[in-house]
Short mmCIF file of C-alpha atoms and ligand atoms in Angstrom, two decimals:
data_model
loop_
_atom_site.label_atom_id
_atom_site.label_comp_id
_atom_site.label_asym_id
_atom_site.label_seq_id
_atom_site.Cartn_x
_atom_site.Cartn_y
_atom_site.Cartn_z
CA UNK B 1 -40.47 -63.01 -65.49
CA UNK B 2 -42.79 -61.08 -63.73
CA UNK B 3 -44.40 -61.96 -60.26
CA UNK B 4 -47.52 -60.49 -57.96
CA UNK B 5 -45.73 -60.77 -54.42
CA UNK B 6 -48.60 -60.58 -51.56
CA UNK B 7 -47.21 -59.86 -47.73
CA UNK B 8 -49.66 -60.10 -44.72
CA UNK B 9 -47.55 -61.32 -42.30
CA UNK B 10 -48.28 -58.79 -39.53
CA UNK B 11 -49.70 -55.38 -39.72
CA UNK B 12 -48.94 -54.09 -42.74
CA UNK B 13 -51.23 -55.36 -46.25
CA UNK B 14 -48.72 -55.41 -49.15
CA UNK B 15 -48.69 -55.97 -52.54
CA UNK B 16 -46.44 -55.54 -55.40
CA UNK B 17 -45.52 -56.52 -59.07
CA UNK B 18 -41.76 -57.43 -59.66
CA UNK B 19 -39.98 -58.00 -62.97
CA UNK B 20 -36.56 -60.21 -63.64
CA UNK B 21 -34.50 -58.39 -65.93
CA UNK B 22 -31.50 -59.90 -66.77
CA UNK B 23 -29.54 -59.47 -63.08
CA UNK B 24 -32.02 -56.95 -62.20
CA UNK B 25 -34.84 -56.99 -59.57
CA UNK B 26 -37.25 -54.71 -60.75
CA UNK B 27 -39.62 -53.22 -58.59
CA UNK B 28 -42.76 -51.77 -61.19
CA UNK B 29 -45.11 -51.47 -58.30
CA UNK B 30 -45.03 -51.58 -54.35
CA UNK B 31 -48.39 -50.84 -52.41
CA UNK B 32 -48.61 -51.20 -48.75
CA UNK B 33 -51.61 -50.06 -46.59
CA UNK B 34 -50.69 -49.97 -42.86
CA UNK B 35 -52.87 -49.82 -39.81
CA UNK B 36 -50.29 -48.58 -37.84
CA UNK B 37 -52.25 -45.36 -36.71
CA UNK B 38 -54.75 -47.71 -35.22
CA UNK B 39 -51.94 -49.95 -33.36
CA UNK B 40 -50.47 -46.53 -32.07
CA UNK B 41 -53.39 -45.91 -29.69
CA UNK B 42 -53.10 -49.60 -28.19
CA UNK B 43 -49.07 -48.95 -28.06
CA UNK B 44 -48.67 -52.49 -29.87
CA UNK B 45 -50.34 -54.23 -32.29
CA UNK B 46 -53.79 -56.33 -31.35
CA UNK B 47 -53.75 -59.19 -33.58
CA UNK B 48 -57.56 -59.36 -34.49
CA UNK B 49 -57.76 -55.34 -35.31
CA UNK B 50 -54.65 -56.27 -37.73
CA UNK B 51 -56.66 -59.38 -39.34
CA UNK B 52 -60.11 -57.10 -39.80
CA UNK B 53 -58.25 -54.02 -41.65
CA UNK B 54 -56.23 -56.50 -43.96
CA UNK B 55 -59.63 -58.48 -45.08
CA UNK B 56 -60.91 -54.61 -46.16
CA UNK B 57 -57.31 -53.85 -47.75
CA UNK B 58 -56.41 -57.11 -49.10
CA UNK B 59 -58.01 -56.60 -52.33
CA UNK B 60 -57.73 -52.71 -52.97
CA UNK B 61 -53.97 -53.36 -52.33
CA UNK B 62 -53.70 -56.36 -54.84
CA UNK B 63 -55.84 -54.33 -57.52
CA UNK B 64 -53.92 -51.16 -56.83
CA UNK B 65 -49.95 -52.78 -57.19
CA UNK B 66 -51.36 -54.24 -60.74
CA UNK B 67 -53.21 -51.22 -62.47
CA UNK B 68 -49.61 -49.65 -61.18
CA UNK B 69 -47.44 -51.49 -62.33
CA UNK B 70 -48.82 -51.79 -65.87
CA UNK B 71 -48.95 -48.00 -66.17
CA UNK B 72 -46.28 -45.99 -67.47
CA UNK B 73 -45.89 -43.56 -64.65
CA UNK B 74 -45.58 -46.48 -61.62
CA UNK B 75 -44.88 -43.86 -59.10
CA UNK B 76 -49.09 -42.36 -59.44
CA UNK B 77 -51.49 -44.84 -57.46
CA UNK B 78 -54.87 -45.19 -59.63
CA UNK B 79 -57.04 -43.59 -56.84
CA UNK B 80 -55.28 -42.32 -54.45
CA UNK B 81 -57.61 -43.56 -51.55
CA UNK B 82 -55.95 -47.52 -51.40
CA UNK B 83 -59.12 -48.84 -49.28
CA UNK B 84 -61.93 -48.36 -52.14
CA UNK B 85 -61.31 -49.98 -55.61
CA UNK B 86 -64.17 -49.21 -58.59
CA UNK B 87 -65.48 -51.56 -60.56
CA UNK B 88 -63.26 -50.26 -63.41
CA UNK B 89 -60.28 -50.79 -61.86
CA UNK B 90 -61.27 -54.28 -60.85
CA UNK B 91 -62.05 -55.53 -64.73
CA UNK B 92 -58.37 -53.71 -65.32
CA UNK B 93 -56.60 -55.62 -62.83
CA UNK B 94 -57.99 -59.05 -63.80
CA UNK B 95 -56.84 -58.20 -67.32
CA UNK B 96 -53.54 -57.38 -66.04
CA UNK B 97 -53.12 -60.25 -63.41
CA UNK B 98 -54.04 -62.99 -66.49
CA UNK B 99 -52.19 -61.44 -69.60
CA UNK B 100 -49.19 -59.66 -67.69
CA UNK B 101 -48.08 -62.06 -64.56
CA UNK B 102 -46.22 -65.32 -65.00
CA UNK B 103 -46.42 -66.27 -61.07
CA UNK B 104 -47.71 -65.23 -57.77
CA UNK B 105 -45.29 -65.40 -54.04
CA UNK B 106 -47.14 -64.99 -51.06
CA UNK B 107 -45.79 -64.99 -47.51
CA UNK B 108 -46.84 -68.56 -45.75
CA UNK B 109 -45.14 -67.41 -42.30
CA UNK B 110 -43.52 -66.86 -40.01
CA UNK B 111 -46.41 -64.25 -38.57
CA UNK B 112 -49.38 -63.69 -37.08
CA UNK B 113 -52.01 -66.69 -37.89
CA UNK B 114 -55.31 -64.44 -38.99
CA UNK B 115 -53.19 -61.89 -40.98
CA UNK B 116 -50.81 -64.98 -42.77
CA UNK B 117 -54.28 -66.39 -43.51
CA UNK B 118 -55.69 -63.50 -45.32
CA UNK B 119 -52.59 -63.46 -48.04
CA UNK B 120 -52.29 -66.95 -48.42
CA UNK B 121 -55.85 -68.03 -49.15
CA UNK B 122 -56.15 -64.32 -51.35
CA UNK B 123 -53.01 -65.77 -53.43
CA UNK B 124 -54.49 -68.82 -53.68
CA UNK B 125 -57.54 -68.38 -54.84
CA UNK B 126 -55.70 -66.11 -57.58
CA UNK B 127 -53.26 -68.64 -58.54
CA UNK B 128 -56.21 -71.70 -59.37
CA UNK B 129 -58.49 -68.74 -60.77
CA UNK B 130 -56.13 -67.75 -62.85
CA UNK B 131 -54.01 -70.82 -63.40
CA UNK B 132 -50.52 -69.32 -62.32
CA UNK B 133 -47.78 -70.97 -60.71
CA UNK B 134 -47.87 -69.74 -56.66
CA UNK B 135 -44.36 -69.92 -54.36
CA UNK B 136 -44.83 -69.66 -50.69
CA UNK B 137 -42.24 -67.35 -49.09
CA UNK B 138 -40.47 -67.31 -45.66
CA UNK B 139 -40.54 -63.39 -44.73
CA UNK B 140 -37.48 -63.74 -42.56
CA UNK B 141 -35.24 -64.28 -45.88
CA UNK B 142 -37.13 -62.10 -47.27
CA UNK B 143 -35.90 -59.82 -45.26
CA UNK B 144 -32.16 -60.11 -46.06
CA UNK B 145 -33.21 -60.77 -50.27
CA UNK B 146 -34.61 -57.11 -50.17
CA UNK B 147 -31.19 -56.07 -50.62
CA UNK B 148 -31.06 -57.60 -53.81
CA UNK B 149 -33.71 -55.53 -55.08
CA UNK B 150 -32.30 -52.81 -57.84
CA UNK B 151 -32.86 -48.84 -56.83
CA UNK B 152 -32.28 -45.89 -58.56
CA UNK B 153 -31.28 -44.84 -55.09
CA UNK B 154 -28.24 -47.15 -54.68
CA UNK B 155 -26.39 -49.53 -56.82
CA UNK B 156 -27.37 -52.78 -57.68
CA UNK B 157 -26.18 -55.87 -55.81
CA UNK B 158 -25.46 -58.89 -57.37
CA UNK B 159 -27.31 -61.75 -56.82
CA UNK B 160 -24.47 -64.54 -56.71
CA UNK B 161 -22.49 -62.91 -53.89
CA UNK B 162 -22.64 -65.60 -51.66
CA UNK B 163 -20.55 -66.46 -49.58
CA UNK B 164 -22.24 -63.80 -46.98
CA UNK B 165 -23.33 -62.90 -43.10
CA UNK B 166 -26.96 -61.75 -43.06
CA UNK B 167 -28.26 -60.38 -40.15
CA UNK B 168 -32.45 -59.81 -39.62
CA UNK B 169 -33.40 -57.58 -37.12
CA UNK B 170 -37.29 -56.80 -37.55
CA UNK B 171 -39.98 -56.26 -34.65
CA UNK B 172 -40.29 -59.92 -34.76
CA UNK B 173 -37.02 -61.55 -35.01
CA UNK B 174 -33.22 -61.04 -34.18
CA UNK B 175 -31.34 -63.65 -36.51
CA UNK B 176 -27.78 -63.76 -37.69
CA UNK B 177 -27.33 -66.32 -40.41
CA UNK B 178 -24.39 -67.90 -43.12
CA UNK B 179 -26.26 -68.17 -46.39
CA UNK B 180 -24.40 -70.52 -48.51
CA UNK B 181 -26.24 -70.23 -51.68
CA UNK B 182 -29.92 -69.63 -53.09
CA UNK B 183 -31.99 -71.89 -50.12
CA UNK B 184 -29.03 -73.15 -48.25
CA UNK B 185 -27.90 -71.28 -45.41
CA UNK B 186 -26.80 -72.37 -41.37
CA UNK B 187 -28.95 -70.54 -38.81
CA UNK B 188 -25.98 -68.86 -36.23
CA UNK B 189 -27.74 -67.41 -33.26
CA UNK B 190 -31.28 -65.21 -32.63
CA UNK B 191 -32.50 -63.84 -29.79
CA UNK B 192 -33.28 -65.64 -26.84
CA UNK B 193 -36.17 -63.15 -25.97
CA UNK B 194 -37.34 -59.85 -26.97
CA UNK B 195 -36.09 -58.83 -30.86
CA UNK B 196 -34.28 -55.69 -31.41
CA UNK B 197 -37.19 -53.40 -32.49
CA UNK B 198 -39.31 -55.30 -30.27
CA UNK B 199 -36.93 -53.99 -27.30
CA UNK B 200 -36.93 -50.37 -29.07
CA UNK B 201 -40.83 -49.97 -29.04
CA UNK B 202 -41.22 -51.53 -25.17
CA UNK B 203 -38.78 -48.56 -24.46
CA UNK B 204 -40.44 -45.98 -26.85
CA UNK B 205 -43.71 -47.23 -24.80
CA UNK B 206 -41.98 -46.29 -21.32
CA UNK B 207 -40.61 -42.99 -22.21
CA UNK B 208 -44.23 -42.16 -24.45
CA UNK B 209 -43.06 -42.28 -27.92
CA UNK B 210 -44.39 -42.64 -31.01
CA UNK B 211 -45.05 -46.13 -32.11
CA UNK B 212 -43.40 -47.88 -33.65
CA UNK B 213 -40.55 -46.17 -31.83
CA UNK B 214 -37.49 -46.92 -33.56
CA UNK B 215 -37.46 -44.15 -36.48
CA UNK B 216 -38.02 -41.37 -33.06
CA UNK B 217 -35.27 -43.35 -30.90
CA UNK B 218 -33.19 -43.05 -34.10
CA UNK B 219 -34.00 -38.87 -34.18
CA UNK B 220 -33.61 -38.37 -30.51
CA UNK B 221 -30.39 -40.36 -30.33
CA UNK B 222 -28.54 -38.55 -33.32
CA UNK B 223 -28.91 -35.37 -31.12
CA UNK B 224 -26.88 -36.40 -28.49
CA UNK B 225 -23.19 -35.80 -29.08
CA UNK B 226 -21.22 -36.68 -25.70
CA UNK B 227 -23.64 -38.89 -23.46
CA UNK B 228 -23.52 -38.74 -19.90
CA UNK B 229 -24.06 -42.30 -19.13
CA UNK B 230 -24.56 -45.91 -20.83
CA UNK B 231 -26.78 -49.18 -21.11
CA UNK B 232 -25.53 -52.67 -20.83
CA UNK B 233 -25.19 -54.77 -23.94
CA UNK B 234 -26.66 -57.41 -23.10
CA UNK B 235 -24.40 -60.91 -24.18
CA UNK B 236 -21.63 -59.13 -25.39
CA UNK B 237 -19.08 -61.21 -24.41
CA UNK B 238 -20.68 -64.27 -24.59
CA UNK B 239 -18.85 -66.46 -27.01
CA UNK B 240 -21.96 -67.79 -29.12
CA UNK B 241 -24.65 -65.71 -31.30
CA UNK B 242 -27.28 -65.38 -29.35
CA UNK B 243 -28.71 -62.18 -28.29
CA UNK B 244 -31.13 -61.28 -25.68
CA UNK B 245 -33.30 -57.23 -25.56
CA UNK B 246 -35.41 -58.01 -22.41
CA UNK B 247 -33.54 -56.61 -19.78
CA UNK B 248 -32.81 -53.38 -21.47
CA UNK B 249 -36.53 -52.45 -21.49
CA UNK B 250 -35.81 -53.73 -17.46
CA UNK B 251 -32.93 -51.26 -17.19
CA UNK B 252 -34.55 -48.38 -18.95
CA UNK B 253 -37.77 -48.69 -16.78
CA UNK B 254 -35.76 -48.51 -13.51
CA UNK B 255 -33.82 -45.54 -14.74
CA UNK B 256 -37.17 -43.72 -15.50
CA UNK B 257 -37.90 -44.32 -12.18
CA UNK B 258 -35.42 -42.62 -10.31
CA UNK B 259 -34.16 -39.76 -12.14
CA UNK B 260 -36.29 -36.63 -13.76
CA UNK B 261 -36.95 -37.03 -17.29
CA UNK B 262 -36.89 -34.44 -19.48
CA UNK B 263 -36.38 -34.11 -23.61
CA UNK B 264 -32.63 -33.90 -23.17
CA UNK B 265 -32.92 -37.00 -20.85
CA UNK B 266 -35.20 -38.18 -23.16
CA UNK B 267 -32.38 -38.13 -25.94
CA UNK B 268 -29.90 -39.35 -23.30
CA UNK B 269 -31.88 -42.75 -22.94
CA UNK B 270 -32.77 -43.02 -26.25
CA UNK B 271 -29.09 -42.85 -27.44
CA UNK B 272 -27.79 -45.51 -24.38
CA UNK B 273 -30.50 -48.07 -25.81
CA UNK B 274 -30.23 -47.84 -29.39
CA UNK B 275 -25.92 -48.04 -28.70
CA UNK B 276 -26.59 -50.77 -26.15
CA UNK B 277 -28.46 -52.46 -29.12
CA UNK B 278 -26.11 -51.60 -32.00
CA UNK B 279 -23.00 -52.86 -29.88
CA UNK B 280 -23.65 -56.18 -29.65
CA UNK B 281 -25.28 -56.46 -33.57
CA UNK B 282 -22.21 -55.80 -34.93
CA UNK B 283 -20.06 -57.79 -32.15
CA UNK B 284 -21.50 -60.54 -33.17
CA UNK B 285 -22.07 -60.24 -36.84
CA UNK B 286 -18.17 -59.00 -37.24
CA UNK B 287 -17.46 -62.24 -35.06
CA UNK B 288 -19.10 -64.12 -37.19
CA UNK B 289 -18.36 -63.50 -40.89
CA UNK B 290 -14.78 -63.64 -39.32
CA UNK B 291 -15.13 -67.14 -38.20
CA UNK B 292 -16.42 -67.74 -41.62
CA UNK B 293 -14.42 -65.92 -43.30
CA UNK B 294 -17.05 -63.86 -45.18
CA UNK B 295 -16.52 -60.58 -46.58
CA UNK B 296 -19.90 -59.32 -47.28
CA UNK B 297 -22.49 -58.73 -44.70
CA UNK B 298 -26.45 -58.43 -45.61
CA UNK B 299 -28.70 -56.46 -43.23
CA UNK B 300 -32.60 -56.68 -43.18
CA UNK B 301 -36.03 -56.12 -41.43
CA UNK B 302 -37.14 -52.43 -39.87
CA UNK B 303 -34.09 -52.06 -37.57
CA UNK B 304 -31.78 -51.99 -40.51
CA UNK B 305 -33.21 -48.78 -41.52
CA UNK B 306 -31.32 -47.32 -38.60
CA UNK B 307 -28.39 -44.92 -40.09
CA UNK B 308 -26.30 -45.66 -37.24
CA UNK B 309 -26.27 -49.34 -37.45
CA UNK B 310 -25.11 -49.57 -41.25
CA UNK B 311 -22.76 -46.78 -40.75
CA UNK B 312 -20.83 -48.21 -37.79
CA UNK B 313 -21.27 -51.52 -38.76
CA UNK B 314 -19.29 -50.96 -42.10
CA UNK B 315 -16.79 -49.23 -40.26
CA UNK B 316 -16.30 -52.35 -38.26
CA UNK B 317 -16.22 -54.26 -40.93
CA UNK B 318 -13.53 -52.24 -42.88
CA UNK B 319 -11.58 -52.14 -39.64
CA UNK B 320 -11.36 -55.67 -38.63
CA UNK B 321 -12.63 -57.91 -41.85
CA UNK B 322 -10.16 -56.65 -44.47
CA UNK B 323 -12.60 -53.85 -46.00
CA UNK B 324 -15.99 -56.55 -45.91
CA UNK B 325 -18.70 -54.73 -47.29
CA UNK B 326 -22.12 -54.19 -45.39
CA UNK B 327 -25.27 -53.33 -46.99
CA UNK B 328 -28.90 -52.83 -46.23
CA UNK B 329 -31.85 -52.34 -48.06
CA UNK B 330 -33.27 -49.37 -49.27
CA UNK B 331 -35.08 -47.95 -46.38
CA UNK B 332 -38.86 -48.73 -47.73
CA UNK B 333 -37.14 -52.18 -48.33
CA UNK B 334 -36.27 -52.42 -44.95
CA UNK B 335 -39.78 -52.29 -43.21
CA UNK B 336 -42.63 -55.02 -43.99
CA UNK B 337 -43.43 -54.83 -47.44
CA UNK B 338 -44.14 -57.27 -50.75
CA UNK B 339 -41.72 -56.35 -53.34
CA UNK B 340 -39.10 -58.41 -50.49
CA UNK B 341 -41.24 -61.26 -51.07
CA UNK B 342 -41.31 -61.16 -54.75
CA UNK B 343 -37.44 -60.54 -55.13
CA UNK B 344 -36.87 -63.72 -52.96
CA UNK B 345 -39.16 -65.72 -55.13
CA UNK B 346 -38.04 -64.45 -58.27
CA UNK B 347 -34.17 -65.33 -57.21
CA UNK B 348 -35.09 -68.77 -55.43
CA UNK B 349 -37.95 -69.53 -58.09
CA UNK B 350 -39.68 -72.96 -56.32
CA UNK B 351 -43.81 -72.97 -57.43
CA UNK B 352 -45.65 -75.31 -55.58
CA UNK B 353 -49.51 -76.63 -56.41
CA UNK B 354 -51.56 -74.19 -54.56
CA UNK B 355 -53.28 -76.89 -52.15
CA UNK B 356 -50.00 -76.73 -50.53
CA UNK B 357 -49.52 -73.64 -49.50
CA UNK B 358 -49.78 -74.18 -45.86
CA UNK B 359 -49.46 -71.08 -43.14
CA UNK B 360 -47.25 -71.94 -40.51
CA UNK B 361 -47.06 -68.33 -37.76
CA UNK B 362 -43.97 -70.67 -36.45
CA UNK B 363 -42.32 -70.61 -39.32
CA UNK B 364 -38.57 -70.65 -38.59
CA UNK B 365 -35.39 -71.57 -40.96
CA UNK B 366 -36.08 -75.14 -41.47
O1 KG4 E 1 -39.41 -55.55 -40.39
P1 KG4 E 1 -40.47 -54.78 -39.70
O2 KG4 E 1 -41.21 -53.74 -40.49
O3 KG4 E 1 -41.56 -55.72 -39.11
C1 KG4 E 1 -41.31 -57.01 -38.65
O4 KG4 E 1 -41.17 -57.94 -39.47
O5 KG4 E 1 -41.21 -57.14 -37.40
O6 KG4 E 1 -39.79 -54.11 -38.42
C2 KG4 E 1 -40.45 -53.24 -37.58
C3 KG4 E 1 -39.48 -52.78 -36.50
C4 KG4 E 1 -40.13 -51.97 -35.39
O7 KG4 E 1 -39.78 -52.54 -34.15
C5 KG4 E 1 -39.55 -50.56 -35.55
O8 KG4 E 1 -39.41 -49.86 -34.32
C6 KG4 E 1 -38.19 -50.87 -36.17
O9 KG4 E 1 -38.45 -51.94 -37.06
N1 KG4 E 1 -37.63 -49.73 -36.93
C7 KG4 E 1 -36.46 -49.11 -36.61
C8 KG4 E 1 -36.31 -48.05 -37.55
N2 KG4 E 1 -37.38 -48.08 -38.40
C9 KG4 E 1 -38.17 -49.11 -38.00
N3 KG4 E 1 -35.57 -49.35 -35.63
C10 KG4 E 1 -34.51 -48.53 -35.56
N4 KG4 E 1 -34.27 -47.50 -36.41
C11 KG4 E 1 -35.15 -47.23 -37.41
N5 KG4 E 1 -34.92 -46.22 -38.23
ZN1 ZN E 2 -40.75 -58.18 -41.21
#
């Protein structure tokens, strides 16, 4: 089976074609057009700016990820300029999209309202156009299902391993979940403020770095070998699952204030945040596929791209969970993209008619 998976959830405009093949999730193409470089001048991302690039990009990206996906060299974009599409390419894509494409997954939340909008009524206007079967998607699982997807780059996972621990930590969300089985999972704990990355690029903002800031925090902390001084993790003893980031941004700001910052400091502060961070992820997580007696752990969203968190958390997970295993996407998995969303829908296949696909920026785990 092979699925067009649209994500528009925040920033980023994605599209991608994904295949079934046997136990494999196989990723033939995986466009995304960002507008970071404009949300790096604001510092943060301005809703309405997102929502006007992804109405340009929307269809470019959709047109691209299909003429890609049916070539034989998947890795060459068409044209390499993703925001102009010819004619040509338009009549090839609409070929593709009806002969080639058995369904269509499209993120319905959680997100921002204007940019969920823009996916959803793209993917459905595809689906009754073309008379395929559409499955709304809940980018938070997403998230964790990316690790499912099969890479030349690492091995691939098998789909039925549940029992597991999955932990998202995005710009958006901090959530630490027992997933059961395909669609049936307990929600643990999240954050009772600020996410992870969301706490990474509010500090990344007060020391001036690049946004989003948690690939530079992730540089500047790996060259700091025997730090001088140390952040709070915040809830680290507390004995539920919750987590809460605001306070570090709090902490970091008043140490800005009084001392001199220079690169090295820079580093310094940098490395205190992201450990402060990583501490109480894996505290938690180890706590919890303890209490559940779970030996595989699943991270997913942007922060999981951080080296340091999958390294030490699989070291904590050797150490005190009887050699569990801890994995996280491959790193252009990790970050927003669509190929999550069609690798969810492909493994939890539910179609819906397209009048109700309904966007819901709330969306949650219910
Ligand atoms: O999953 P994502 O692309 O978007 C959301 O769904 O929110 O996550 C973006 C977040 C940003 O906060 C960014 O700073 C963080 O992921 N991030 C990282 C790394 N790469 C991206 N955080 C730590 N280390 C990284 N290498
Ligand atoms: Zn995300």
């Amino acid at each position: 089976m092979k699925i067009l998976a649209i994500e528009t959830s925040c920033d980023e405009t994605g599209a991608s074609v994904v295949e079934k093949d046997g136990n494999k999730i196989k990723v033939l193409s995986n466009v995304v057009a960002t507008s970071l470089s404009l949300h790096a001048k604001t510092g943060g991302i301005i809703p309405e700016n997102a929502a006007r690039m992804q109405t340009e990009y929307i269809i470019p990206v959709i047109t691209k990820a299909l003429i890609q996906a049916a070539s034989s060299d998947n890795n060459s974009l068409p044209n390499n300029n993703i925001k102009s599409v010819t004619k040509e390419e338009l009549e090839q894509a609409n070929i593709i999209l009806k002969e080639d494409i058995d369904a269509i997954a499209v993120t319905h939340g959680p997100g921002l309202i204007g940019s969920l909008l823009i996916g959803a009524e793209t993917a459905k206007t595809l689906s009754f156009t073309f008379n395929k079967p559409i499955v709304p998607v809940n980018h938070l699982l997403a998230h964790i299902f990316a690790n499912f997807i099969s890479s030349s780059k690492r091995y691939t996972l098998n789909a039925n391993i549940f029992p597991f621990i999955g932990l998202i930590v995005s710009g958006g969300h901090t959530d630490l979940l027992l997933f059961e089985n395909h669609g049936s999972f307990k929600w643990l704990g999240g954050t009772r403020d600020d996410a992870a990355g969301e706490a990474l690029d509010k500090i990344g903002r007060v020391l001036n770095l690049s946004y989003p800031a948690g690939p530079e925090i992730e540089v500047r902390a790996s060259k700091i070998s025997k730090p001088s001084f140390s952040f709070t993790s915040p809830l680290i003893n507390s004995d539920d699952f919750d987590f809460s980031f605001s306070g570090l941004k709090a902490e970091t700001s008043r140490f800005v204030q009084k001392n001199k910052i220079n690169e090295k400091m820079k580093n310094e502060i940098c490395f205190a945040t992201q450990k402060a961070i990583i501490d109480v992820l894996i505290k938690k997580t180890i706590r919890a596929a303890k209490l559940y007696n779970v030996k595989t752990i699943l991270l997913g969203g942007g922060v999981s791209a951080n080296q340091s968190l999958l390294e030490q958390m699989g070291l904590n997970a050797k150490r005190y969970l009887l050699n569990a295993k801890v994995f996280s996407p491959e790193k252009i998995y990790c970050t927003d993209n669509a190929a999550m969303i069609g690798a969810y829908a492909l493994l939890d296949y539910k179609p819906v008619p397209w009048q109700k696909i309904e966007t819901n920026p709330g969306l949650y785990f219910d």
